[in-house]
Short mmCIF file of C-alpha atoms in Angstrom, two decimals:
data_model
loop_
_atom_site.label_atom_id
_atom_site.label_comp_id
_atom_site.label_asym_id
_atom_site.label_seq_id
_atom_site.Cartn_x
_atom_site.Cartn_y
_atom_site.Cartn_z
CA MET N 22 -0.09 -0.09 0.03
CA LYS N 23 2.81 2.46 1.04
CA ASP N 24 4.40 1.85 -2.53
CA LEU N 25 1.26 2.35 -4.28
CA ILE N 26 0.88 5.65 -2.41
CA PHE N 27 4.07 6.64 -3.24
CA PHE N 28 4.03 5.72 -6.93
CA ILE N 29 0.53 7.73 -7.20
CA LYS N 30 2.09 10.80 -5.34
CA ARG N 31 5.56 10.94 -6.94
CA ILE N 32 5.32 9.44 -10.34
CA PHE N 33 1.59 9.46 -11.72
CA LEU N 34 0.17 12.66 -10.26
CA LYS N 35 3.48 14.43 -10.90
CA ARG N 36 2.22 14.19 -14.40
CA TRP N 37 -1.48 14.77 -13.80
CA ILE N 38 -2.36 15.71 -17.34
CA LEU N 39 -1.78 12.44 -18.41
CA VAL N 40 -3.93 10.86 -15.54
CA LEU N 41 -6.59 13.21 -16.28
CA GLY N 42 -6.21 12.35 -20.16
CA MET N 43 -6.51 8.77 -19.32
CA LEU N 44 -9.28 9.33 -17.17
CA LEU N 45 -11.36 11.16 -19.93
CA ILE N 46 -10.32 8.64 -22.57
CA ILE N 47 -11.56 5.71 -20.26
CA PHE N 48 -14.92 7.56 -19.25
CA LEU N 49 -15.54 8.31 -23.00
CA ALA N 50 -14.94 4.47 -23.87
CA ASN N 51 -17.25 3.62 -20.78
CA TYR N 52 -20.11 5.90 -21.83
CA LEU N 53 -20.02 4.61 -25.35
CA THR N 54 -20.23 1.21 -24.20
CA PHE N 55 -22.73 1.74 -21.67
CA THR N 56 -25.11 3.71 -24.21
CA ALA N 57 -24.88 0.89 -26.83
CA SER N 58 -25.32 -1.96 -24.36
CA ARG N 59 -28.47 -0.35 -22.63
CA SER N 60 -29.73 0.30 -25.98
CA LEU N 61 -29.35 -3.32 -27.23
CA ILE N 62 -30.75 -4.36 -23.90
CA SER N 63 -33.92 -1.98 -24.19
CA THR N 64 -34.35 -3.22 -27.93
CA TYR N 65 -34.19 -6.90 -26.75
CA GLN N 66 -36.88 -6.39 -24.03
CA GLY N 67 -39.00 -4.43 -26.28
CA ASN N 68 -38.96 -7.06 -28.83
CA GLN N 69 -39.83 -9.72 -26.18
CA GLU N 70 -42.66 -7.80 -25.02
CA ASN N 71 -44.09 -7.09 -28.40
CA LYS N 72 -43.65 -10.59 -29.44
CA ILE N 73 -47.18 -11.21 -28.50
CA LEU N 74 -48.12 -9.03 -31.37
CA ASP N 75 -46.75 -11.54 -33.77
CA GLN N 76 -49.54 -13.71 -34.64
CA ASP N 77 -51.95 -14.40 -37.55
CA GLY N 78 -54.77 -12.15 -37.84
CA LEU N 79 -53.45 -9.49 -35.77
CA PHE N 80 -53.05 -5.89 -37.44
CA ILE N 81 -51.86 -2.85 -35.98
CA SER N 82 -52.93 0.76 -37.06
CA ASN N 83 -50.71 3.62 -37.78
CA LEU N 84 -51.45 7.10 -39.19
CA ASP N 85 -50.05 7.11 -42.62
CA PRO N 86 -47.12 9.32 -42.43
CA ASP N 87 -47.24 10.40 -46.29
CA VAL N 88 -50.65 11.66 -46.03
CA GLU N 89 -51.42 15.12 -44.55
CA GLN N 90 -54.09 14.43 -42.02
CA ASN N 91 -56.70 17.22 -40.82
CA PHE N 92 -57.49 16.48 -37.33
CA ASP N 93 -59.56 19.83 -37.02
CA ALA N 94 -62.32 18.74 -39.48
CA ILE N 95 -63.29 15.59 -37.37
CA THR N 96 -66.24 15.60 -35.20
CA ILE N 97 -67.21 13.13 -32.36
CA GLU N 98 -70.29 11.85 -34.23
CA GLU N 99 -68.09 10.64 -37.12
CA THR N 100 -65.52 8.86 -34.62
CA GLN N 101 -68.16 7.34 -32.66
CA LYS N 102 -69.75 5.88 -36.04
CA VAL N 103 -66.24 4.07 -36.56
CA TYR N 104 -66.30 2.78 -32.89
CA ASP N 105 -69.92 1.57 -33.40
CA TYR N 106 -68.82 -0.18 -36.54
CA LEU N 107 -65.97 -1.58 -34.66
CA GLU N 108 -67.88 -2.83 -31.92
CA SER N 109 -70.15 -4.80 -33.98
CA HIS N 110 -67.95 -6.28 -36.79
CA TYR N 111 -64.64 -6.58 -35.08
CA GLU N 112 -62.48 -7.87 -32.11
CA TYR N 113 -60.30 -4.82 -31.25
CA ALA N 114 -57.83 -3.89 -28.64
CA ILE N 115 -57.34 -0.46 -27.22
CA ASP N 116 -54.28 0.59 -24.91
CA THR N 117 -53.81 4.22 -25.19
CA TYR N 118 -51.91 6.84 -23.02
CA GLY N 119 -51.22 10.35 -22.97
CA PHE N 120 -53.97 11.56 -20.79
CA VAL N 121 -53.03 13.55 -17.48
CA ALA N 122 -55.04 13.34 -14.28
CA ASP N 123 -54.56 15.42 -11.27
CA ILE N 124 -53.99 12.95 -8.58
CA PRO N 125 -52.33 14.40 -5.46
CA ASN N 126 -48.85 12.41 -4.56
CA THR N 127 -45.91 13.51 -2.32
CA GLU N 128 -43.72 13.68 -5.59
CA ASP N 129 -46.18 15.78 -7.10
CA MET N 130 -46.04 14.12 -10.40
CA GLU N 131 -48.60 14.36 -13.19
CA VAL N 132 -50.36 11.08 -13.02
CA SER N 133 -50.68 9.48 -16.49
CA VAL N 134 -53.88 7.71 -17.28
CA ARG N 135 -53.90 4.66 -19.69
CA TYR N 136 -56.99 3.53 -20.96
CA ILE N 137 -57.24 -0.34 -21.82
CA ASN N 138 -60.05 -2.41 -22.96
CA GLU N 139 -60.55 -5.91 -22.18
CA GLN N 140 -59.20 -7.37 -25.34
CA ALA N 141 -56.08 -5.53 -24.95
CA TYR N 142 -55.96 -6.65 -21.33
CA ASP N 143 -55.95 -10.15 -22.20
CA LEU N 144 -53.47 -9.47 -24.87
CA ARG N 145 -50.71 -8.11 -22.52
CA ASP N 146 -49.16 -10.00 -19.79
CA ILE N 147 -49.53 -7.32 -16.91
CA LYS N 148 -47.71 -8.43 -13.82
CA LEU N 149 -48.42 -7.09 -10.30
CA SER N 150 -46.60 -6.89 -7.01
CA GLU N 151 -49.44 -6.79 -4.90
CA GLY N 152 -53.38 -7.21 -5.44
CA LYS N 153 -55.47 -8.71 -7.97
CA GLN N 154 -56.00 -8.30 -11.76
CA ILE N 155 -58.86 -6.08 -12.81
CA THR N 156 -62.13 -7.29 -14.28
CA PHE N 157 -64.11 -5.52 -16.96
CA GLN N 158 -67.74 -6.21 -15.50
CA ASP N 159 -69.23 -3.24 -13.68
CA LEU N 160 -67.21 -0.43 -14.70
CA ASN N 161 -70.06 2.10 -13.91
CA THR N 162 -69.83 2.85 -10.08
CA VAL N 163 -66.27 2.39 -8.88
CA LYS N 164 -63.91 1.42 -11.45
CA PRO N 165 -61.27 -1.19 -10.43
CA VAL N 166 -57.82 -0.17 -11.35
CA LEU N 167 -54.14 -0.87 -11.56
CA ILE N 168 -51.60 1.59 -10.31
CA GLY N 169 -47.98 2.22 -10.72
CA ALA N 170 -45.74 1.21 -7.79
CA GLY N 171 -44.65 5.07 -7.02
CA LEU N 172 -48.31 5.67 -6.06
CA ALA N 173 -48.64 2.53 -4.10
CA LYS N 174 -47.58 4.18 -0.63
CA GLU N 175 -50.41 6.75 -0.91
CA TYR N 176 -53.06 4.50 -2.57
CA PRO N 177 -52.67 1.07 -1.36
CA VAL N 178 -54.69 -1.97 -2.78
CA GLY N 179 -58.48 -1.35 -1.69
CA SER N 180 -58.20 2.53 -1.41
CA VAL N 181 -60.36 4.72 -3.44
CA ILE N 182 -58.96 7.51 -5.59
CA GLU N 183 -61.22 10.32 -6.70
CA MET N 184 -60.41 12.29 -9.87
CA ILE N 185 -62.00 14.05 -12.85
CA ASP N 186 -61.43 11.69 -15.57
CA PRO N 187 -59.49 13.47 -18.24
CA VAL N 188 -61.49 11.89 -20.94
CA THR N 189 -65.08 12.43 -19.88
CA HIS N 190 -64.41 15.39 -17.62
CA GLN N 191 -66.90 13.95 -14.86
CA PRO N 192 -65.71 13.07 -11.26
CA THR N 193 -64.77 9.48 -11.19
CA LYS N 194 -64.09 6.91 -8.24
CA LEU N 195 -61.32 4.58 -8.83
CA LYS N 196 -60.71 1.46 -6.50
CA VAL N 197 -57.30 0.34 -6.41
CA ASN N 198 -57.34 -3.30 -7.19
CA GLY N 199 -53.52 -4.02 -7.99
CA ILE N 200 -49.98 -2.48 -7.79
CA LEU N 201 -47.97 -2.74 -10.97
CA GLU N 202 -44.39 -4.33 -10.54
CA LYS N 203 -41.57 -1.59 -9.73
CA ASN N 204 -40.59 0.02 -13.03
CA ALA N 205 -43.16 -1.70 -14.95
CA SER N 206 -42.88 -0.18 -18.67
CA ARG N 207 -44.48 -0.24 -22.23
CA SER N 208 -42.31 -0.21 -25.11
CA ASN N 209 -43.46 1.59 -28.21
CA ILE N 210 -44.34 -0.74 -30.87
CA TYR N 211 -42.66 1.30 -33.69
CA ALA N 212 -39.37 2.13 -31.41
CA LEU N 213 -38.64 -0.93 -29.20
CA ASN N 214 -35.58 0.60 -27.63
CA SER N 215 -38.01 3.42 -26.24
CA LYS N 216 -39.95 2.85 -22.96
CA ASN N 217 -42.75 4.62 -20.97
CA TYR N 218 -42.36 3.80 -17.27
CA LEU N 219 -45.67 3.07 -15.50
CA ASN N 220 -44.80 3.99 -11.87
CA TYR N 221 -46.99 7.04 -12.04
CA SER N 222 -49.75 5.78 -14.22
CA ILE N 223 -52.97 4.12 -13.71
CA TYR N 224 -54.37 1.48 -15.69
CA SER N 225 -58.12 2.38 -16.23
CA PRO N 226 -60.51 -0.21 -17.94
CA ILE N 227 -62.70 0.94 -20.65
CA ASP N 228 -65.78 -0.45 -22.33
CA GLU N 229 -67.98 0.32 -25.06
CA GLU N 230 -70.32 2.68 -22.88
CA PHE N 231 -67.03 4.59 -21.75
CA ILE N 232 -65.98 5.16 -24.96
CA LYS N 233 -69.52 6.67 -26.10
CA GLN N 234 -69.09 9.05 -23.01
CA SER N 235 -65.48 10.02 -23.83
CA SER N 236 -63.93 12.96 -25.69
CA LEU N 237 -62.58 13.37 -29.13
CA ASP N 238 -59.14 13.08 -27.97
CA LEU N 239 -59.52 9.56 -26.82
CA HIS N 240 -61.60 8.38 -29.99
CA VAL N 241 -58.51 9.66 -32.10
CA ASN N 242 -55.85 8.83 -29.97
CA ALA N 243 -57.26 5.24 -29.70
CA LEU N 244 -57.51 4.86 -33.42
CA ASN N 245 -53.77 5.51 -33.37
CA ASP N 246 -53.04 2.51 -31.45
CA LEU N 247 -55.75 0.17 -32.55
CA ILE N 248 -55.19 -3.32 -32.75
CA LEU N 249 -57.52 -5.95 -34.67
CA LEU N 250 -57.71 -9.26 -33.49
CA ASN N 251 -58.66 -12.33 -35.57
CA SER N 252 -59.10 -10.43 -38.58
CA SER N 253 -58.47 -10.54 -42.53
CA GLU N 254 -56.70 -8.28 -45.05
CA LYS N 255 -60.20 -7.91 -46.53
CA GLU N 256 -61.84 -6.84 -43.34
CA VAL N 257 -58.92 -4.50 -42.51
CA ASN N 258 -59.35 -3.13 -45.83
CA HIS N 259 -62.81 -2.40 -45.14
CA LEU N 260 -62.14 -0.71 -41.83
CA LYS N 261 -59.46 1.59 -43.40
CA ASP N 262 -61.94 2.74 -46.41
CA LEU N 263 -64.62 3.46 -43.64
CA ILE N 264 -62.07 5.49 -41.27
CA GLN N 265 -61.17 7.45 -44.08
CA SER N 266 -64.63 8.06 -45.74
CA THR N 267 -65.96 8.89 -42.04
CA THR N 268 -63.44 11.01 -40.56
CA GLY N 269 -60.94 11.86 -43.33
CA LEU N 270 -57.70 10.20 -41.74
CA THR N 271 -55.53 7.48 -43.52
CA PHE N 272 -54.26 4.71 -41.48
CA ASN N 273 -52.14 1.89 -42.36
CA PHE N 274 -52.67 -1.34 -41.01
CA PHE N 275 -49.75 -3.87 -40.57
CA SER N 276 -50.22 -7.26 -40.89
CA GLN N 277 -48.27 -10.18 -38.77
CA LYS N 278 -46.08 -10.57 -41.86
CA GLU N 279 -45.26 -7.01 -42.24
CA ASN N 280 -44.66 -6.58 -38.43
CA ASP N 281 -42.31 -9.71 -38.44
CA LYS N 282 -40.37 -8.02 -41.47
CA PHE N 283 -39.98 -4.75 -39.59
CA PHE N 284 -39.09 -6.52 -36.27
CA LYS N 285 -36.48 -8.95 -38.00
CA ASP N 286 -34.93 -6.94 -40.76
CA TYR N 287 -34.91 -3.40 -39.86
CA TYR N 288 -34.09 -4.22 -35.85
CA MET N 289 -31.47 -6.69 -36.60
CA ASN N 290 -29.81 -4.28 -39.23
CA GLY N 291 -30.12 -1.55 -36.44
CA LEU N 292 -28.47 -3.61 -33.94
CA GLN N 293 -25.65 -4.78 -36.41
CA ILE N 294 -24.88 -1.14 -37.06
CA ILE N 295 -24.93 -0.23 -33.41
CA SER N 296 -22.73 -2.84 -32.55
CA MET N 297 -20.33 -2.23 -35.35
CA LEU N 298 -20.04 1.64 -34.48
CA THR N 299 -19.69 0.76 -30.80
CA LEU N 300 -16.81 -1.61 -31.78
CA ILE N 301 -15.29 1.14 -33.97
CA CYS N 302 -15.38 3.81 -31.25
CA PHE N 303 -14.20 1.27 -28.51
CA ILE N 304 -11.13 0.40 -30.83
CA ILE N 305 -10.21 4.09 -31.19
CA ALA N 306 -10.80 4.88 -27.56
CA THR N 307 -8.36 1.82 -26.86
CA GLY N 308 -5.87 3.12 -29.34
CA LEU N 309 -5.82 6.59 -27.53
CA ALA N 310 -5.38 4.79 -24.08
CA ILE N 311 -2.60 3.11 -25.44
CA TRP N 312 -1.00 6.30 -27.15
CA ASN N 313 -1.53 7.76 -23.58
CA THR N 314 0.19 4.82 -21.96
CA LEU N 315 3.17 5.22 -24.47
CA ILE N 316 3.30 8.81 -23.42
CA SER N 317 3.16 7.82 -19.71
CA ILE N 318 5.98 5.11 -20.12
CA ARG N 319 8.09 7.78 -22.39
CA LEU N 320 8.03 10.55 -19.44
CA MET N 321 7.89 8.12 -16.28
CA ILE N 322 10.71 5.66 -17.48
CA LYS N 323 13.37 7.29 -15.68
CA ASP N 324 11.54 7.22 -12.24
CA PHE N 325 10.71 3.47 -13.08
CA THR N 326 14.33 2.76 -13.77
CA VAL N 327 15.37 4.38 -10.62
CA HIS N 328 13.06 2.21 -8.56
CA LEU N 329 14.05 -0.90 -10.32
CA LEU N 330 17.72 -0.14 -9.63
CA VAL N 331 17.29 0.04 -6.08
CA GLY N 332 15.26 -3.27 -5.85
CA LEU N 333 11.73 -3.05 -7.16
CA SER N 334 10.93 -6.45 -8.80
CA TYR N 335 8.84 -6.56 -12.03
CA PRO N 336 6.02 -8.48 -10.40
CA ARG N 337 5.85 -5.65 -7.88
CA LEU N 338 5.81 -3.19 -10.30
CA ARG N 339 3.07 -4.94 -12.35
CA SER N 340 0.90 -5.15 -9.08
CA ILE N 341 1.39 -1.31 -8.79
CA LEU N 342 0.31 -1.06 -11.98
CA TYR N 343 -2.70 -3.03 -11.69
CA GLN N 344 -3.73 -1.19 -8.57
CA TYR N 345 -3.18 2.10 -9.93
CA PHE N 346 -5.17 1.53 -13.19
CA GLY N 347 -7.87 -0.19 -10.87
CA ILE N 348 -8.31 3.04 -9.19
CA VAL N 349 -8.40 4.88 -12.41
CA PHE N 350 -11.24 2.59 -13.72
CA PHE N 351 -13.26 2.83 -10.59
CA ILE N 352 -13.27 6.71 -10.74
CA SER N 353 -14.11 6.63 -14.17
CA PHE N 354 -16.88 3.75 -13.59
CA SER N 355 -18.32 5.89 -10.69
CA LEU N 356 -18.33 8.91 -12.61
CA LEU N 357 -20.46 6.92 -15.25
CA THR N 358 -22.52 5.66 -12.73
CA ILE N 359 -23.22 9.07 -11.28
CA PHE N 360 -23.91 10.58 -14.87
CA VAL N 361 -26.49 7.84 -15.68
CA SER N 362 -28.09 8.39 -12.06
CA VAL N 363 -28.18 12.38 -12.63
CA ASN N 364 -29.92 11.66 -15.95
CA ARG N 365 -32.52 9.37 -14.24
CA TYR N 366 -33.23 11.85 -11.74
CA SER N 367 -33.60 14.58 -14.08
CA ALA N 368 -36.79 12.97 -15.13
CA TRP N 369 -37.98 13.37 -11.27
CA TYR N 370 -36.90 17.28 -11.56
CA ARG N 371 -38.92 17.82 -14.77
CA LYS N 372 -41.93 15.98 -13.21
CA ASP N 373 -41.73 13.87 -16.15
CA ALA N 374 -44.12 10.83 -14.98
CA ILE N 375 -43.58 8.46 -18.07
CA PHE N 376 -39.73 8.47 -17.45
CA ALA N 377 -39.67 8.50 -13.67
CA THR N 378 -37.94 5.20 -12.40
CA LEU N 379 -37.73 3.91 -8.84
CA GLY N 380 -34.76 1.98 -7.33
CA ILE N 381 -31.11 2.67 -5.72
CA LEU N 382 -29.71 5.80 -7.59
CA LYS N 383 -33.18 5.66 -9.77
CA LEU N 384 -31.35 3.17 -11.65
CA ILE N 385 -33.07 0.15 -13.24
CA GLY N 386 -32.31 -3.25 -14.20
CA MET N 387 -31.23 -2.42 -17.64
CA ASP N 388 -28.81 0.16 -16.32
CA TRP N 389 -27.40 -2.39 -13.93
CA MET N 390 -26.78 -4.82 -16.55
CA ALA N 391 -24.92 -2.24 -18.79
CA LEU N 392 -22.94 -1.04 -15.98
CA ILE N 393 -22.15 -4.81 -15.39
CA ILE N 394 -20.86 -5.18 -19.09
CA VAL N 395 -18.90 -1.93 -18.90
CA LEU N 396 -17.12 -3.35 -15.72
CA LEU N 397 -16.13 -6.58 -17.71
CA ILE N 398 -14.94 -4.71 -20.52
CA ASP N 399 -13.12 -2.11 -18.23
CA MET N 400 -11.38 -5.18 -16.60
CA ILE N 401 -10.12 -6.72 -20.07
CA MET N 402 -9.16 -3.02 -21.24
CA GLY N 403 -7.26 -2.69 -17.88
CA ILE N 404 -5.55 -6.03 -18.31
CA PHE N 405 -4.47 -5.18 -21.62
CA ILE N 406 -3.01 -1.79 -20.87
CA VAL N 407 -1.16 -2.93 -17.60
CA GLU N 408 0.38 -6.09 -19.66
CA PHE N 409 1.12 -3.67 -22.56
CA MET N 410 2.93 -1.22 -20.42
CA MET N 411 5.02 -3.98 -18.68
CA ARG N 412 5.93 -5.44 -22.06
CA LYS N 413 7.34 -2.08 -22.86
CA ILE N 414 9.09 -1.32 -19.72
CA LYS N 415 10.73 -4.98 -19.85
CA LYS N 416 12.06 -4.08 -23.33
CA ILE N 417 14.02 -1.03 -22.17
CA PRO N 418 17.35 -2.11 -20.60
CA ILE N 419 17.55 -0.90 -17.10
CA SER N 420 21.09 0.92 -16.82
CA LEU N 421 22.01 4.27 -15.54
CA GLY N 422 21.85 5.43 -19.39
CA VAL N 423 18.24 5.92 -19.15
CA LEU N 424 18.58 8.44 -16.54
CA THR N 425 20.65 10.78 -18.65
CA MET U 6 11.47 23.80 -40.34
CA LYS U 7 15.08 24.09 -40.33
CA ASN U 8 16.17 24.28 -36.48
CA SER U 9 12.75 23.04 -35.39
CA LEU U 10 11.96 21.39 -32.13
CA TYR U 11 9.68 19.18 -34.14
CA ARG U 12 10.93 15.96 -35.66
CA PHE U 13 9.13 14.40 -38.70
CA SER U 14 7.18 11.82 -36.29
CA ASP U 15 6.23 14.77 -34.03
CA ARG U 16 4.87 16.61 -36.69
CA LEU U 17 2.98 13.64 -37.98
CA GLU U 18 1.70 12.81 -34.56
CA ILE U 19 0.23 16.34 -33.69
CA PHE U 20 -1.02 16.61 -37.34
CA PHE U 21 -3.20 13.38 -36.75
CA ILE U 22 -4.32 14.42 -33.39
CA TYR U 23 -5.68 17.83 -34.65
CA LEU U 24 -7.10 16.09 -37.74
CA PHE U 25 -8.97 13.55 -35.25
CA CYS U 26 -10.68 16.28 -33.30
CA PHE U 27 -11.78 18.23 -36.35
CA VAL U 28 -13.01 14.73 -38.10
CA VAL U 29 -14.79 13.84 -35.02
CA ASN U 30 -16.54 17.04 -34.49
CA ALA U 31 -17.77 17.18 -38.45
CA LEU U 32 -19.13 13.64 -38.11
CA LEU U 33 -20.89 14.34 -34.93
CA ILE U 34 -22.43 17.48 -36.48
CA TYR U 35 -23.31 15.46 -39.44
CA ALA U 36 -24.96 12.66 -37.44
CA GLU U 37 -26.96 15.26 -35.35
CA ARG U 38 -28.23 16.93 -38.43
CA THR U 39 -28.97 13.43 -40.19
CA TYR U 40 -30.73 11.78 -37.29
CA GLN U 41 -32.38 14.99 -35.64
CA GLY U 42 -35.54 14.07 -34.11
CA SER U 43 -35.24 10.38 -35.24
CA ASP U 44 -36.83 8.14 -32.60
CA SER U 45 -35.40 4.82 -34.74
CA LEU U 46 -33.19 2.42 -33.04
CA ILE U 47 -30.09 4.15 -34.68
CA GLY U 48 -31.21 7.46 -34.49
CA SER U 49 -31.93 7.30 -30.67
CA TYR U 50 -28.57 5.79 -30.18
CA ILE U 51 -26.73 8.26 -32.16
CA ASN U 52 -28.85 11.12 -30.35
CA SER U 53 -27.65 9.88 -27.20
CA ILE U 54 -23.98 10.44 -28.31
CA VAL U 55 -24.51 13.63 -30.11
CA GLU U 56 -26.57 15.20 -27.19
CA TYR U 57 -23.12 15.61 -25.70
CA ARG U 58 -21.41 16.49 -28.81
CA LEU U 59 -19.75 19.64 -27.40
CA ILE U 60 -18.51 17.82 -24.17
CA ILE U 61 -17.04 14.97 -26.29
CA THR U 62 -15.32 17.32 -28.65
CA ILE U 63 -13.60 19.20 -25.95
CA MET U 64 -12.94 16.09 -23.97
CA LEU U 65 -10.95 15.10 -27.23
CA THR U 66 -9.10 18.36 -27.45
CA PHE U 67 -7.31 17.25 -24.16
CA LEU U 68 -5.37 14.87 -26.40
CA VAL U 69 -3.65 18.13 -27.96
CA ILE U 70 -2.72 19.25 -24.16
CA ILE U 71 -1.16 15.73 -23.47
CA PHE U 72 0.69 15.96 -26.59
CA CYS U 73 2.00 19.48 -25.96
CA TYR U 74 2.81 18.60 -22.38
CA GLN U 75 4.76 15.70 -23.10
CA PHE U 76 6.48 17.36 -26.11
CA ILE U 77 7.79 20.04 -24.07
CA THR U 78 8.80 17.97 -21.04
CA ARG U 79 10.73 15.87 -23.61
CA LYS U 80 12.45 18.83 -25.18
CA LYS U 81 13.79 20.38 -22.12
CA THR U 82 17.30 19.53 -22.56
CA GLU U 83 17.39 20.26 -26.34
CA ILE U 84 15.82 23.87 -25.45
CA ARG U 85 18.79 24.15 -22.91
CA ILE U 86 21.32 23.25 -25.40
CA ARG U 87 20.07 25.38 -28.10
CA PHE U 88 20.24 28.33 -25.66
CA LEU U 89 23.64 27.25 -24.81
CA VAL U 90 24.75 27.33 -28.33
CA GLY U 91 23.44 30.88 -28.93
CA GLU U 92 19.64 30.87 -29.62
CA THR U 93 17.46 33.19 -27.54
CA SER U 94 14.30 31.51 -25.66
CA TRP U 95 12.20 34.30 -27.81
CA GLU U 96 13.48 32.89 -31.00
CA ILE U 97 12.71 28.95 -29.90
CA ARG U 98 9.38 30.05 -28.58
CA TYR U 99 8.53 32.00 -31.73
CA ARG U 100 9.48 29.12 -33.95
CA TYR U 101 7.57 26.76 -31.86
CA PHE U 102 4.38 28.74 -32.18
CA ILE U 103 4.55 29.63 -35.73
CA GLN U 104 5.33 26.00 -36.51
CA SER U 105 2.51 24.51 -34.30
CA MET U 106 -0.05 27.16 -36.00
CA ILE U 107 1.18 26.10 -39.43
CA ILE U 108 0.73 22.36 -38.60
CA MET U 109 -2.68 23.20 -37.17
CA ALA U 110 -3.81 25.04 -40.18
CA LEU U 111 -2.52 22.26 -42.50
CA SER U 112 -4.66 19.96 -40.43
CA TYR U 113 -8.02 21.96 -40.49
CA PHE U 114 -7.49 22.39 -44.52
CA VAL U 115 -7.27 18.80 -44.74
CA SER U 116 -10.33 18.38 -42.64
CA LEU U 117 -12.54 20.64 -44.72
CA LEU U 118 -12.47 18.20 -47.48
CA LEU U 119 -14.63 15.90 -45.05
CA ASN U 120 -16.81 18.79 -44.51
CA ILE U 121 -17.29 19.56 -48.27
CA TYR U 122 -17.83 15.74 -49.02
CA LEU U 123 -20.44 15.90 -46.32
CA SER U 124 -21.92 19.11 -47.08
CA ILE U 125 -21.67 20.71 -44.04
CA SER U 126 -20.40 24.18 -43.03
CA LEU U 127 -16.81 24.87 -43.45
CA MET U 128 -17.04 27.22 -40.24
CA VAL U 129 -18.35 24.30 -37.79
CA ASN U 130 -14.55 23.63 -36.65
CA LEU U 131 -13.48 27.21 -36.05
CA TYR U 132 -14.34 26.87 -32.30
CA LEU U 133 -11.75 24.22 -32.15
CA ILE U 134 -9.24 26.30 -33.91
CA PHE U 135 -9.73 28.92 -30.98
CA ILE U 136 -9.37 26.56 -28.22
CA PHE U 137 -6.08 25.12 -30.20
CA ILE U 138 -4.65 28.74 -30.52
CA ASN U 139 -5.16 28.78 -26.87
CA TYR U 140 -3.48 25.69 -25.84
CA ILE U 141 -0.52 26.47 -28.37
CA LEU U 142 -0.36 29.88 -26.46
CA VAL U 143 -0.10 28.32 -23.14
CA SER U 144 2.28 25.59 -24.12
CA THR U 145 4.58 28.20 -25.86
CA VAL U 146 4.92 29.73 -22.16
CA GLY U 147 6.30 26.21 -21.23
CA VAL U 148 9.16 26.52 -23.89
CA LYS U 149 11.55 27.99 -21.50
CA VAL U 150 15.38 27.53 -20.37
CA LYS U 151 15.53 26.14 -16.99
#
């Protein structure tokens, strides 16, 4: 330990610019590896979550991006006609979000309400940490709901929440039936790596009656995320024409085959490009670390030689270098963890409910997994740098000539 | 380049360090422009990096500090000997400053080829030049006889 402190104080910190440079290079390499790892993990999770949509007869709606849509001209009578037709001819799933309710909570978060119908509820595997799943029988008096883990302390299972429904604008009573798992999330169907966290959300069940009472916002929003089940191309095209002739909106409905192509081709291609980019960046960062190491050897060789001449053995020097680089990597890793944590906390400062996460340092499972990957890569990089440094030092003949 | 503190390998090394900083900055700006607002898989990955474009680029300019620091530390003996054989420290400094500026300017002009190829403004790397001039000026102070 004494040797290590001596080396750090008298040799390494004497050239603090090189230490700082190494720290910055390692931090950059760590950040790039972390971003790529988390992105890949998040995409994998999103893919697993949405695999359920990969079935025959399932079609997902999407506003046609190539057509200019006129939302101002739509009336609620028109959209209601679409829903009446849907109700009588199709099996459809609605899981729509983006509605904010004023529900008091200690964190002062704007609570997001997700409206879900029975078909969508059956389609998704919603896991609870407490309580029971909701039923869709009697939704008229007190609605049974599921709430996010962030609201669980204030609204435990069995408690009743009173709020003005953001869709019907009527006072509503909700009974907490169950609590969602901590950091439960829903991945975007079209951007699998992007997630909305449900810690400050409420899953509110809806039925035909509710849709009739609700506002145009929900009608249009729900059409954007509409899923048709057990349907056919012919039925889908018919619905597409009906929506266009009634509301003027043009939707695309993607079939299971198209989804499959999208998920497999597009995402596999994307993942390959990200992996390649990260590899290239990592090789460059390792190259820079080696360059910095060579400079360090160039400048520190006199100090190393003096110590080797007075009895410092190569194994001891190797051990000191491992300890020193262990400290450098640890500082860089800690900075990365703080950086990621600050990013997660920023959602709390912004009171952004759909990005608010729970856990130690507000980090969630995929953050920790990505950090573990970074740690493993750091270990490999550390071993590589120290061994490279030792090889270089050993090649230099230990003589008084080095000191001149 | 006669009587220069720079050897050919030093010139090459610092030339590529400058070029690396200019190229990375240009590529990040190009990526930012291409994937702006994109929520595709690659888009969000690229955006999570270019979000910190300025910090990354400034961190990379630290490579120039490292080079200048080690260069001047290594050249201490040579500077002393030059002084002993009759050169003034002002002359050594002046030559070092001018040559550093020439190498940086050359590197900048070479990097403009990439800017033209990617159709991005030729001005985007100017702030790096300002930073590098400061680094060179500070390192010139370090060129002294002890």
